[in-house]
PDB file of C-alpha atoms in Angstrom:
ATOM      1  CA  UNK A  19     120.345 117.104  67.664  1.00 45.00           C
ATOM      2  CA  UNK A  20     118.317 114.399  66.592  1.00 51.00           C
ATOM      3  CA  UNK A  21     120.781 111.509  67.067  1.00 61.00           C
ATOM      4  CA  UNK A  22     121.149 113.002  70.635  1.00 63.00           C
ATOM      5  CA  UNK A  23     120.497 110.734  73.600  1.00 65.00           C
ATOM      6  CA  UNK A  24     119.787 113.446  76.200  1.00 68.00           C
ATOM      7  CA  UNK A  25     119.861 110.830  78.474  1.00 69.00           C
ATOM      8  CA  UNK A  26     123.602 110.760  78.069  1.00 71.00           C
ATOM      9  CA  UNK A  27     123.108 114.220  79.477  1.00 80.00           C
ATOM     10  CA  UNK A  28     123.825 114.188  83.025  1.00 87.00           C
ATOM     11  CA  UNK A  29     123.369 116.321  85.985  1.00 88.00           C
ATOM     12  CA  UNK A  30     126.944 117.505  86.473  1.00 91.00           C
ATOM     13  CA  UNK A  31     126.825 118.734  82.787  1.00 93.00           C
ATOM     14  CA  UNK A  32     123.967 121.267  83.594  1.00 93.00           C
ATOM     15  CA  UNK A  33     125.416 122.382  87.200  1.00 94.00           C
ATOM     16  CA  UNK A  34     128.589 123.433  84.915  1.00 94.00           C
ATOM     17  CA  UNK A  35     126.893 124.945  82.308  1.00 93.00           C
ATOM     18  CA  UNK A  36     125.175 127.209  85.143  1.00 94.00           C
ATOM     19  CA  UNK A  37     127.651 127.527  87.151  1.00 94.00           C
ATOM     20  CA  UNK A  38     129.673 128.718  84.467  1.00 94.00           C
ATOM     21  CA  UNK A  39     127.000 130.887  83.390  1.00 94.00           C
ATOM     22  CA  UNK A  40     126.609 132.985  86.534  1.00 93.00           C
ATOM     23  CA  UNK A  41     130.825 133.084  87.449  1.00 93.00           C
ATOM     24  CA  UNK A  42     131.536 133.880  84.604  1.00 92.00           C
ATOM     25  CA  UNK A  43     135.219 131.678  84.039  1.00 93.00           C
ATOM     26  CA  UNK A  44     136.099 128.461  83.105  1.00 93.00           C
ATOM     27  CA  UNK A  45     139.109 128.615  86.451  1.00 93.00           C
ATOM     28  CA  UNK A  46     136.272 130.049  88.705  1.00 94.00           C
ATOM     29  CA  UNK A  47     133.808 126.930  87.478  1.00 94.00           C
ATOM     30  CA  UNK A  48     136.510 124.860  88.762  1.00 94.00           C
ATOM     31  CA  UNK A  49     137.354 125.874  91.611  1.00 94.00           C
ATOM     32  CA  UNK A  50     133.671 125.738  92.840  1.00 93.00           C
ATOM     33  CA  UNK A  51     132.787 123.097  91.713  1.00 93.00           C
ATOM     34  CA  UNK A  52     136.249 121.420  92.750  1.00 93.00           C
ATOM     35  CA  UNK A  53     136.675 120.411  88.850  1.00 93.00           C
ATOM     36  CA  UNK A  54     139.499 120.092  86.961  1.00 94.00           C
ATOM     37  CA  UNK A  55     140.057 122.924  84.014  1.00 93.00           C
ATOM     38  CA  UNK A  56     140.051 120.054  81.199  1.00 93.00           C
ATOM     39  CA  UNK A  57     136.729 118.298  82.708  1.00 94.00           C
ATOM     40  CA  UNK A  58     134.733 121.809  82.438  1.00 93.00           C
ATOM     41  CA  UNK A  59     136.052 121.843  78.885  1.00 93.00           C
ATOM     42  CA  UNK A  60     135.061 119.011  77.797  1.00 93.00           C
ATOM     43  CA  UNK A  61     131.561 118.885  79.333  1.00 93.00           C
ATOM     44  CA  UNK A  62     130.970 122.519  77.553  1.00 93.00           C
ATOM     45  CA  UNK A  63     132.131 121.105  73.986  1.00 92.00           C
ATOM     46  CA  UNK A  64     129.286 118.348  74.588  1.00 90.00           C
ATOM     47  CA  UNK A  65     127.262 121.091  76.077  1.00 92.00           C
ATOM     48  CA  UNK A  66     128.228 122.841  72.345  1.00 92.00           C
ATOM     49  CA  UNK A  67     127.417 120.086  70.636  1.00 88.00           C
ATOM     50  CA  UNK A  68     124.124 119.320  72.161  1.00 88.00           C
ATOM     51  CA  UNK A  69     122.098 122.298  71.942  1.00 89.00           C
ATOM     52  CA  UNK A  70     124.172 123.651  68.424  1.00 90.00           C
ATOM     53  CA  UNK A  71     125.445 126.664  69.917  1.00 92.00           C
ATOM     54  CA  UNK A  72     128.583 128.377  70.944  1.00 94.00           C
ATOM     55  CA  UNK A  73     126.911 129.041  74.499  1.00 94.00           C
ATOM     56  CA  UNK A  74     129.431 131.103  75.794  1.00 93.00           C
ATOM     57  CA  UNK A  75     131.880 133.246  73.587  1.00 94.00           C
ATOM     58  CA  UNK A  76     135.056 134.816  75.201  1.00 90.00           C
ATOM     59  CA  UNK A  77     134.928 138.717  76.223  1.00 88.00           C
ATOM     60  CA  UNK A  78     138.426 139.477  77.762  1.00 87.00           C
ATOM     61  CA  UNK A  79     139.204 137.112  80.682  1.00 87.00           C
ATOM     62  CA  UNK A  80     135.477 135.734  81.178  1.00 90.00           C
ATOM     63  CA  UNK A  81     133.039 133.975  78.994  1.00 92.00           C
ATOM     64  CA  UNK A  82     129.595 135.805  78.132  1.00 93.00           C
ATOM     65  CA  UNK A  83     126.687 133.710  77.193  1.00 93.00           C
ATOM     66  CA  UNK A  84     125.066 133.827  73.958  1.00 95.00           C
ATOM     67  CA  UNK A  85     121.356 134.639  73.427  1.00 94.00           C
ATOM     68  CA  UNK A  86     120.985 130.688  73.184  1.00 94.00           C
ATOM     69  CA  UNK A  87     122.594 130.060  76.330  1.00 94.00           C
ATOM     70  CA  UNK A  88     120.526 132.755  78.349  1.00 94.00           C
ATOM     71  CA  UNK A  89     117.179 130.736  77.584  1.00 94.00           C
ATOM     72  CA  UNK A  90     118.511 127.320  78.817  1.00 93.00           C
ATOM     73  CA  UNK A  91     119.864 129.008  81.825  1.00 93.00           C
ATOM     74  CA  UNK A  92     116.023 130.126  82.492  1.00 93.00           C
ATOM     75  CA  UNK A  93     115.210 126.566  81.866  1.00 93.00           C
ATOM     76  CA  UNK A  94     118.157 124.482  83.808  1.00 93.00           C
ATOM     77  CA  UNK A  95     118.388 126.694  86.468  1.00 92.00           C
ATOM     78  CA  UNK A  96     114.907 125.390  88.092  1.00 90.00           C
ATOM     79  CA  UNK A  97     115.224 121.955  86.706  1.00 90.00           C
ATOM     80  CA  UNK A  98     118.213 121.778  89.136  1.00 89.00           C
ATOM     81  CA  UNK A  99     116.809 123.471  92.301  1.00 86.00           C
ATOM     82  CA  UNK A 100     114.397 120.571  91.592  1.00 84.00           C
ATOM     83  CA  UNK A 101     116.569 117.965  91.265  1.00 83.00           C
ATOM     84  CA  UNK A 102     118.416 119.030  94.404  1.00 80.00           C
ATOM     85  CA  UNK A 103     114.619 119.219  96.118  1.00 74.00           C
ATOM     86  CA  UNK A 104     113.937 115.685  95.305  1.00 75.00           C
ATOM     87  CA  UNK A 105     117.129 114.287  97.449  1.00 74.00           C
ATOM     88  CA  UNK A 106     116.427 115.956 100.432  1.00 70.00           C
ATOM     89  CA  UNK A 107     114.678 114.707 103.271  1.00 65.00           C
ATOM     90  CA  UNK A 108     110.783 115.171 103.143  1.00 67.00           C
ATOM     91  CA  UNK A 109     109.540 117.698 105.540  1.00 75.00           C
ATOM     92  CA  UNK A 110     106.552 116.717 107.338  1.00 86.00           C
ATOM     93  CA  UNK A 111     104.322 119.418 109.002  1.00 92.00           C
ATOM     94  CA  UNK A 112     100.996 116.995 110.483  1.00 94.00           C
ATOM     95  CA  UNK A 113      99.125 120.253 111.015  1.00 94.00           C
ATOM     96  CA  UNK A 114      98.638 120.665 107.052  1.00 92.00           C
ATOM     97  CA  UNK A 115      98.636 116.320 106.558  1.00 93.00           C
ATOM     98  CA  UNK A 116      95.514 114.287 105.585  1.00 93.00           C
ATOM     99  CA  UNK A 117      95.461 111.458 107.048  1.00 93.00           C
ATOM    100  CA  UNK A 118      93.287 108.255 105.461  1.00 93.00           C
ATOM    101  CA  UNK A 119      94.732 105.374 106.611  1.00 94.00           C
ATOM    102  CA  UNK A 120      93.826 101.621 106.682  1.00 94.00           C
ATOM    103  CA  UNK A 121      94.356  99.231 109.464  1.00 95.00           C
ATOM    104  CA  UNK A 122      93.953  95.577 110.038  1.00 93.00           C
ATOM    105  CA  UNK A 123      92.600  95.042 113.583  1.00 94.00           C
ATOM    106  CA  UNK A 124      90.096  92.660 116.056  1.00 91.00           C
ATOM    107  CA  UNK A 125      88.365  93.758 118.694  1.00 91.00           C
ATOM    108  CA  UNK A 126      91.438  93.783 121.237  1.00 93.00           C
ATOM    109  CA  UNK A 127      93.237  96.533 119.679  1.00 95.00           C
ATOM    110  CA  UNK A 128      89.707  98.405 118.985  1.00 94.00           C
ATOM    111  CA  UNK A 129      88.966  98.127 122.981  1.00 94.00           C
ATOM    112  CA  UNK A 130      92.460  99.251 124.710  1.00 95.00           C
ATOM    113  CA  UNK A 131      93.902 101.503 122.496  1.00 96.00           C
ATOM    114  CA  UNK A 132      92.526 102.320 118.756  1.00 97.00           C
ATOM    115  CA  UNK A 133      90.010 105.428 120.108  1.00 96.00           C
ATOM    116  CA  UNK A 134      92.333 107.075 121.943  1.00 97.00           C
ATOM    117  CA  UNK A 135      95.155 106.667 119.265  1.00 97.00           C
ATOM    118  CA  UNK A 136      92.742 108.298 116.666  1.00 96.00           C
ATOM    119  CA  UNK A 137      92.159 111.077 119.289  1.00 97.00           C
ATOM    120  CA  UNK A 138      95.518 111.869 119.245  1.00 97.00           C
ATOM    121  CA  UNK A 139      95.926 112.176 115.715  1.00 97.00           C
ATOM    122  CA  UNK A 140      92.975 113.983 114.782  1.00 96.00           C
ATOM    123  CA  UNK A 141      94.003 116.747 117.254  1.00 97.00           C
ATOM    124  CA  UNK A 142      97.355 117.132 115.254  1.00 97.00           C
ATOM    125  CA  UNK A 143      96.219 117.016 111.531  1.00 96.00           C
ATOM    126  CA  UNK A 144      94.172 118.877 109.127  1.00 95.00           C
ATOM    127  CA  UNK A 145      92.040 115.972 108.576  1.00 95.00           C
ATOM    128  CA  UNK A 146      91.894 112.435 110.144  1.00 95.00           C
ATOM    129  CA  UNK A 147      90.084 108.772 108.591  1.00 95.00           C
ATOM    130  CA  UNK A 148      90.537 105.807 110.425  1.00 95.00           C
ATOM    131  CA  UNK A 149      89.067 102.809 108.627  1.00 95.00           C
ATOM    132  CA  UNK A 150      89.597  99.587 110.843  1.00 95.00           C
ATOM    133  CA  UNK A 151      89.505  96.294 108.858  1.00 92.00           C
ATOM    134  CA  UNK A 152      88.488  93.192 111.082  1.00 87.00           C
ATOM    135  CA  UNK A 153      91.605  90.900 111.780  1.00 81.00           C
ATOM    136  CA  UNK A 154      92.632  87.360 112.860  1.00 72.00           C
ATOM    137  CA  UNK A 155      95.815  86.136 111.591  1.00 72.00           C
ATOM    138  CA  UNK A 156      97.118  88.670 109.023  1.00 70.00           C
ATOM    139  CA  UNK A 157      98.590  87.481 105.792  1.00 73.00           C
ATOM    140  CA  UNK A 158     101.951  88.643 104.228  1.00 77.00           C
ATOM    141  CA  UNK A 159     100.034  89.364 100.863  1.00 81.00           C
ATOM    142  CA  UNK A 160      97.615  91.920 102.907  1.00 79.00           C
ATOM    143  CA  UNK A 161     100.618  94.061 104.006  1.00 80.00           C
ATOM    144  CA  UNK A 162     101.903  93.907 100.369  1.00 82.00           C
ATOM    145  CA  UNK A 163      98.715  95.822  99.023  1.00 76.00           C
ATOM    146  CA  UNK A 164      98.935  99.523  99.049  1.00 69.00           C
ATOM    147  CA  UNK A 165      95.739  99.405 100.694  1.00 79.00           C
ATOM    148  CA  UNK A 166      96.553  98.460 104.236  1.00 89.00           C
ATOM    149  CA  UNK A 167      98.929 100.787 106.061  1.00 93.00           C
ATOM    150  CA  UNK A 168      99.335  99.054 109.441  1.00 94.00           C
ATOM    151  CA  UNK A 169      98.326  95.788 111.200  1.00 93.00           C
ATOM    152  CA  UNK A 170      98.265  95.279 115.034  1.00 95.00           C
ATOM    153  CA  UNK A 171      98.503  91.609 115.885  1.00 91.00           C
ATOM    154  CA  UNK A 172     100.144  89.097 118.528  1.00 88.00           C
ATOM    155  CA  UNK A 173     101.236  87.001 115.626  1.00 83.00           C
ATOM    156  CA  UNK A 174     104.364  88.180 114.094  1.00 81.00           C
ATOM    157  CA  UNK A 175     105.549  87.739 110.347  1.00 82.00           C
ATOM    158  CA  UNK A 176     109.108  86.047 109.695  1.00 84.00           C
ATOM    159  CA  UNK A 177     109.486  87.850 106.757  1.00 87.00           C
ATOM    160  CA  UNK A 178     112.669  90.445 104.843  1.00 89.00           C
ATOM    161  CA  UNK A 179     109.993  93.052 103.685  1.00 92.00           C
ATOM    162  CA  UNK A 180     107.699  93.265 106.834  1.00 92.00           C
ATOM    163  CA  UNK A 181     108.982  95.145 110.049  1.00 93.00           C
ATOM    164  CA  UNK A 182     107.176  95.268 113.028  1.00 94.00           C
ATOM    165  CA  UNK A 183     107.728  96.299 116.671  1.00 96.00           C
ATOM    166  CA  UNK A 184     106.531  95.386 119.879  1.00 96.00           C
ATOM    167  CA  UNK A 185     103.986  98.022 121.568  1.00 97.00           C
ATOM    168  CA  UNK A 186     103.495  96.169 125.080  1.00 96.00           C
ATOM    169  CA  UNK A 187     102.751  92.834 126.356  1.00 95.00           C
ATOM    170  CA  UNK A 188      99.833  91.280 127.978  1.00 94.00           C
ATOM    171  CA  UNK A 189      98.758  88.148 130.138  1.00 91.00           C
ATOM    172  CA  UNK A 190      96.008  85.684 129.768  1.00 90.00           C
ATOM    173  CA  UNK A 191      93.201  85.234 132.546  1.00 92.00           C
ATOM    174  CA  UNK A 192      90.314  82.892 132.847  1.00 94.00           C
ATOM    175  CA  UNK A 193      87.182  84.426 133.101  1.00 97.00           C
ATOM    176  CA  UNK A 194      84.045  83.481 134.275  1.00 98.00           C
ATOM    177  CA  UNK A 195      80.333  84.269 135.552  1.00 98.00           C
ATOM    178  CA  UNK A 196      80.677  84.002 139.583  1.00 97.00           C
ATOM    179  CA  UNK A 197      76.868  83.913 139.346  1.00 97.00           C
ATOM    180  CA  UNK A 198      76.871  80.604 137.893  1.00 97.00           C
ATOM    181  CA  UNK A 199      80.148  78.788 138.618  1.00 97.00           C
ATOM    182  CA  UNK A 200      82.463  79.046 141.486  1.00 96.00           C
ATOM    183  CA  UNK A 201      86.092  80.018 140.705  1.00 97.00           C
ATOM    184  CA  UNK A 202      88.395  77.320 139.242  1.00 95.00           C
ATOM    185  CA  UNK A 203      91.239  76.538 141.795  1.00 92.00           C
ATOM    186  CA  UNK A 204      92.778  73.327 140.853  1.00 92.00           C
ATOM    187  CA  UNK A 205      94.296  71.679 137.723  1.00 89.00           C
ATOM    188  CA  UNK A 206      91.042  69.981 138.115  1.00 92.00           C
ATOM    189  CA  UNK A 207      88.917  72.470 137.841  1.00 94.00           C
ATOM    190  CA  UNK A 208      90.773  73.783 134.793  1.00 92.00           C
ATOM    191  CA  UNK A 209      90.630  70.205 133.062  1.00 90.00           C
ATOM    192  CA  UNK A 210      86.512  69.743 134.016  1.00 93.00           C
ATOM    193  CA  UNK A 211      85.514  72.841 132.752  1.00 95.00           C
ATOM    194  CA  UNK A 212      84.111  74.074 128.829  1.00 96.00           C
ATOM    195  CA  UNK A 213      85.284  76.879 127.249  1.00 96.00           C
ATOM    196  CA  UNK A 214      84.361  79.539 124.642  1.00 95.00           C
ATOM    197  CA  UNK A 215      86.904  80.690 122.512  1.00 90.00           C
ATOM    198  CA  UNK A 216      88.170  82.652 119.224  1.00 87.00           C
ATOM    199  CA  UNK A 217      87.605  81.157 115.716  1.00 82.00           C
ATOM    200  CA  UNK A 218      90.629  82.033 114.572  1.00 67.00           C
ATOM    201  CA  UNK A 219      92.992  80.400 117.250  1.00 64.00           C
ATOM    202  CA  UNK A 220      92.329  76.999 117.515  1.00 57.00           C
ATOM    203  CA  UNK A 221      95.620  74.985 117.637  1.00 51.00           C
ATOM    204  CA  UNK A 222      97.055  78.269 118.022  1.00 51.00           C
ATOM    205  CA  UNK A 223      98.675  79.428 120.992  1.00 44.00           C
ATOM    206  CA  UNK A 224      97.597  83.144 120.855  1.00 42.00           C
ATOM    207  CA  UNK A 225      97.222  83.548 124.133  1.00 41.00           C
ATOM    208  CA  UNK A 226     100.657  82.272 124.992  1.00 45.00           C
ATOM    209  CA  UNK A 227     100.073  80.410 127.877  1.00 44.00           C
ATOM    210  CA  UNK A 228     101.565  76.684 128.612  1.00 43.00           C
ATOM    211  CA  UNK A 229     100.945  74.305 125.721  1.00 48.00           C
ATOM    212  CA  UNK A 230      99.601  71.341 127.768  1.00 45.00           C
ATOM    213  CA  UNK A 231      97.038  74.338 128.574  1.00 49.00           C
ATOM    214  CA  UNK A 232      96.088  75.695 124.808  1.00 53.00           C
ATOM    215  CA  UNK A 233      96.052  71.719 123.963  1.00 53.00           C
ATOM    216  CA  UNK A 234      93.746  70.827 126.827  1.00 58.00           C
ATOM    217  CA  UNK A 235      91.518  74.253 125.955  1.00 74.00           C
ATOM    218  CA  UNK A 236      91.376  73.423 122.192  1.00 79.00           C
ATOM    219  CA  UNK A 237      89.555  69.777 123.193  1.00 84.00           C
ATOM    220  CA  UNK A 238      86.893  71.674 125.844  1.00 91.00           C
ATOM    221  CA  UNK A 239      86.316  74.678 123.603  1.00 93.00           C
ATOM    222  CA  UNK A 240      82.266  73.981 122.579  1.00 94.00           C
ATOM    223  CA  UNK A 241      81.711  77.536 121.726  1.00 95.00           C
ATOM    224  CA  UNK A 242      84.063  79.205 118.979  1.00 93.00           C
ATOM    225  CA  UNK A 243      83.119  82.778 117.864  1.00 92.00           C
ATOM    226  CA  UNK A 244      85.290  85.317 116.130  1.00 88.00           C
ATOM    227  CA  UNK A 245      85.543  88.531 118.496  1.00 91.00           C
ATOM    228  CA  UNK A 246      86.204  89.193 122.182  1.00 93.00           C
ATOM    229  CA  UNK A 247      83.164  90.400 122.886  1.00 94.00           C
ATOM    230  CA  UNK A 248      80.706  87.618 121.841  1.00 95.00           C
ATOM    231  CA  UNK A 249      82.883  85.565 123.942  1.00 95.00           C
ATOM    232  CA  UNK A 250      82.052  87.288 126.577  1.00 96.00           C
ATOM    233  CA  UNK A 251      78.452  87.695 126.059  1.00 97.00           C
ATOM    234  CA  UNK A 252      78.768  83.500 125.841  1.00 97.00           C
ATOM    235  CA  UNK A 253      80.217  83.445 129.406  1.00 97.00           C
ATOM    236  CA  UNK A 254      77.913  85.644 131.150  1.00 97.00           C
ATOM    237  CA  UNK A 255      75.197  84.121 132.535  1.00 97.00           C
ATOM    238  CA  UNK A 256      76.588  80.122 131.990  1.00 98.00           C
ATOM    239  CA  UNK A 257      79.142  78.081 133.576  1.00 97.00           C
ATOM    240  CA  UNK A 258      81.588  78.233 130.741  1.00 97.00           C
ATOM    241  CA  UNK A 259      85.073  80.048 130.882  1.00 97.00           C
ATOM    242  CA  UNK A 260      87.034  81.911 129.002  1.00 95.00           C
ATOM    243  CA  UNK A 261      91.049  82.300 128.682  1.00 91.00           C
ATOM    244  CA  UNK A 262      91.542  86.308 127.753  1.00 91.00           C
ATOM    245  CA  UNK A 263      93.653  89.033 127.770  1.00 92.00           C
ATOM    246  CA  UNK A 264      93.850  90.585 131.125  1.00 94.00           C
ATOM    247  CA  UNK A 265      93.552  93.772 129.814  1.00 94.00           C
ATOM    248  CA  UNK A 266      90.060  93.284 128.587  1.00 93.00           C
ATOM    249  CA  UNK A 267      89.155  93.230 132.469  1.00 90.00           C
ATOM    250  CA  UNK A 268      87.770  96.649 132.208  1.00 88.00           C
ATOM    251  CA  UNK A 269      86.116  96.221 128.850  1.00 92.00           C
ATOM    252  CA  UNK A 270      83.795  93.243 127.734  1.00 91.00           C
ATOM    253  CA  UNK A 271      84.967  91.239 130.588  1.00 96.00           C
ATOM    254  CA  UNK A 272      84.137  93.888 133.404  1.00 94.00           C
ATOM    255  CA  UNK A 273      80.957  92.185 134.491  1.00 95.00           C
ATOM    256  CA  UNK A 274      82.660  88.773 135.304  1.00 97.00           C
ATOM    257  CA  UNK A 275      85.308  87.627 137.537  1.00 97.00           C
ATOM    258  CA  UNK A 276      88.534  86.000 136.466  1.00 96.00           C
ATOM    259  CA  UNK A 277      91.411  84.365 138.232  1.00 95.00           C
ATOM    260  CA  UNK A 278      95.255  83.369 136.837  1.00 92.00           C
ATOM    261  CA  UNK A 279      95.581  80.418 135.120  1.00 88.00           C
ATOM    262  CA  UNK A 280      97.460  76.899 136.958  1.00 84.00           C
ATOM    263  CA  UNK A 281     100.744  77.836 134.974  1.00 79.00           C
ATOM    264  CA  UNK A 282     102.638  81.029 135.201  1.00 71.00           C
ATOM    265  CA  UNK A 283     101.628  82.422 131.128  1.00 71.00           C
ATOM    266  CA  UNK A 284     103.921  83.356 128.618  1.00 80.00           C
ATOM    267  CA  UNK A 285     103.335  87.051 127.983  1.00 87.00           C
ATOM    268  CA  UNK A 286     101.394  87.698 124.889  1.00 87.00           C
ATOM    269  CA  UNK A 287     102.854  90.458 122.962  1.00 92.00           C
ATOM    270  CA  UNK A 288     100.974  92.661 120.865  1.00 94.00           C
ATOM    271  CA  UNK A 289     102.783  94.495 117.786  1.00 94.00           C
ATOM    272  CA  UNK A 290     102.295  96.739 114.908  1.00 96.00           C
ATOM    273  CA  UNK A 291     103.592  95.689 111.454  1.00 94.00           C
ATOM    274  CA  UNK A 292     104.379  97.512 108.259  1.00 94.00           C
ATOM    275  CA  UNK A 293     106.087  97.146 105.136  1.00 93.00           C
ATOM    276  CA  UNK A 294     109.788  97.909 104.508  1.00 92.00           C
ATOM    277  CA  UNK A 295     108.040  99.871 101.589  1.00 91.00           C
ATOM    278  CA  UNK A 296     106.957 102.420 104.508  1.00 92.00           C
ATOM    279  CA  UNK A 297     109.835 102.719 106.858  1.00 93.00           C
ATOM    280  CA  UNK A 298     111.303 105.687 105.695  1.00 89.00           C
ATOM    281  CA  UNK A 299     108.201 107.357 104.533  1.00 90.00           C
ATOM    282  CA  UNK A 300     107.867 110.965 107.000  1.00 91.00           C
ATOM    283  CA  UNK A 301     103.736 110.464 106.811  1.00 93.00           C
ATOM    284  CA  UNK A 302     104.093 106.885 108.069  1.00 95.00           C
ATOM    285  CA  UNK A 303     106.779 107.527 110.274  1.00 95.00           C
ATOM    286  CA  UNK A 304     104.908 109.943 112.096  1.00 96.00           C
ATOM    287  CA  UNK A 305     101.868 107.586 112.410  1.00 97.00           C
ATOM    288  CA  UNK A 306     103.938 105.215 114.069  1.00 97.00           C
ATOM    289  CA  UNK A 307     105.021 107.188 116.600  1.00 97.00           C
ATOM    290  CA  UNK A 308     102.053 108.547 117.519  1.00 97.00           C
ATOM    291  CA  UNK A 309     101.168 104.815 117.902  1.00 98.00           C
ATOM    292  CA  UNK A 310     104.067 104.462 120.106  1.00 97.00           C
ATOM    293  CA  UNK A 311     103.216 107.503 122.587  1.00 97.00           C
ATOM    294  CA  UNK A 312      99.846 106.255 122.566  1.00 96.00           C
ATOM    295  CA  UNK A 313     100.776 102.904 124.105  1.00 97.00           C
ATOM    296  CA  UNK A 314     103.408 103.872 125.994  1.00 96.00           C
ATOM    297  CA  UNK A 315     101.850 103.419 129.391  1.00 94.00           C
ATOM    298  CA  UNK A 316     101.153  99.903 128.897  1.00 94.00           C
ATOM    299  CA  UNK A 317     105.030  99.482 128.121  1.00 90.00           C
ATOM    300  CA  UNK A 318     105.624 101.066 131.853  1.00 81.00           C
TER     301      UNK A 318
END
């Protein structure tokens, strides 16, 4: 017992031994466990020699177990209906589910979508915390932390280990402050004009529109600021524009007027990535597509 590696000691040894135990025959073990005779003999002589017992002694045509045996079937017996537990799928029931989950996000994502997402889910759930981490550009090393569940950019990751998918696309604008400027019409207008923009984009074409454009943008951008909404609050009441997502027309960018840009944009398309770690998680699973249903309309 003491040299005994009872990691040597696998599963189908204990399914035998109580199998055996409740049939009652070595031919019946077998059978149901579509065995050969000789392989349930020889996994009951290690059996034997494992726990230093007979285990079963013969009465007639069956086996009966010995007073040994009937205390590791009370043990095994559970161990396995454990085991078997632990390979099946996870059920998931979101009315009994706690939810605190961690997201990277800007201001965008926080305006069109993010409330009425955590609506949704706190209506389902036992218990629901959102905690919404300012983003620009994520970073592959913030998605490998345990700590952030979910990021919702327009900048994807080329990575093995991150998965993302698209929730809907949007198009860029120029806004400005009719009260101050008249509306740009020409290339000229475009190239004559100064601009307020995002921090985190210069050089970048976030907003996905014509390169000659995000070029000629980065060079008139006097104003840089790091949310939506400040750049908004730099356009009212000046003559600068702003390029922008045209779905912040009914948010921060209600109060001013906006026109399309000289060059048919590039949609910008906003996604949500994970890690692989999470893909076949139930909890996360769910979250994502209650993130999905949430957006839906914007995919329409």
């Amino acid at each position: 017992m003491k040299d005994f590696d009872y990691l040597s000691l696998s599963g189908q040894h204990l399914l035998i031994f109580t199998t055996l135990h409740e049939v009652g025959t070595v031919t019946k073990t077998a059978e149901q466990l579509e065995l050969t005779q000789s392989t349930i003999s020889h996994s009951l002589q290690k059996l034997r020699q494992i726990f230093d017992d007979e285990l079963f002694v013969r009465s007639g045509r069956s086996v009966k177990p010995t007073q040994r045996s009937e205390y590791l079937y009370k043990e095994i017996k559970p161990l396995l209906v454990r085991l078997n537990e632990l390979t099946e799928q996870q059920a998931f029931e979101p009315a009994l589910a706690h939810f605190d989950y961690t997201v990277l996000a800007n201001d965008y994502q926080v305006g069109v979508f993010l409330p009425q997402l955590s609506q949704l889910i706190a209506a389902q759930v036992a218990s629901f915390h959102l905690n919404i981490l300012p983003s620009s550009k994520p970073e592959i090393q913030q998605l490998r932390q345990n700590d952030i569940d979910v990021v919702f950019s327009p900048f994807a990751l080329d990575h093995n280990d991150i998965m993302s998918v698209r929730l809907f696309d949007d198009v860029a604008r120029c806004y400005y402050d009719p009260a101050y400027r008249s509306p740009p019409l020409t290339q000229q207008d475009f190239d004559d004009a100064r601009y307020v923009g995002l921090s985190f984009t210069k050089g970048e074409s976030a907003s996905q529109t014509h390169k000659s454009i995000i070029h000629a943008i980065d060079d008139k951008t006097v104003i840089r600021t790091s949310s939506f909404a400040t750049v908004a609050l730099f356009v009212e009441g000046s003559a600068l524009m702003a390029i922008a997502p045209s779905k912040l027309n009914a948010l921060w960018f209600a109060h001013l007027d906006s026109v399309a840009l000289p060059h048919q944009p590039t949609p910008m398309t906003m996604r949500m990535l994970w890690h692989k770690k999470y893909q076949n998680d139930p909890k996360h699973k769910w979250f994502r597509e209650q993130v999905m249903a949430c957006t839906k309309a914007f995919r329409q």
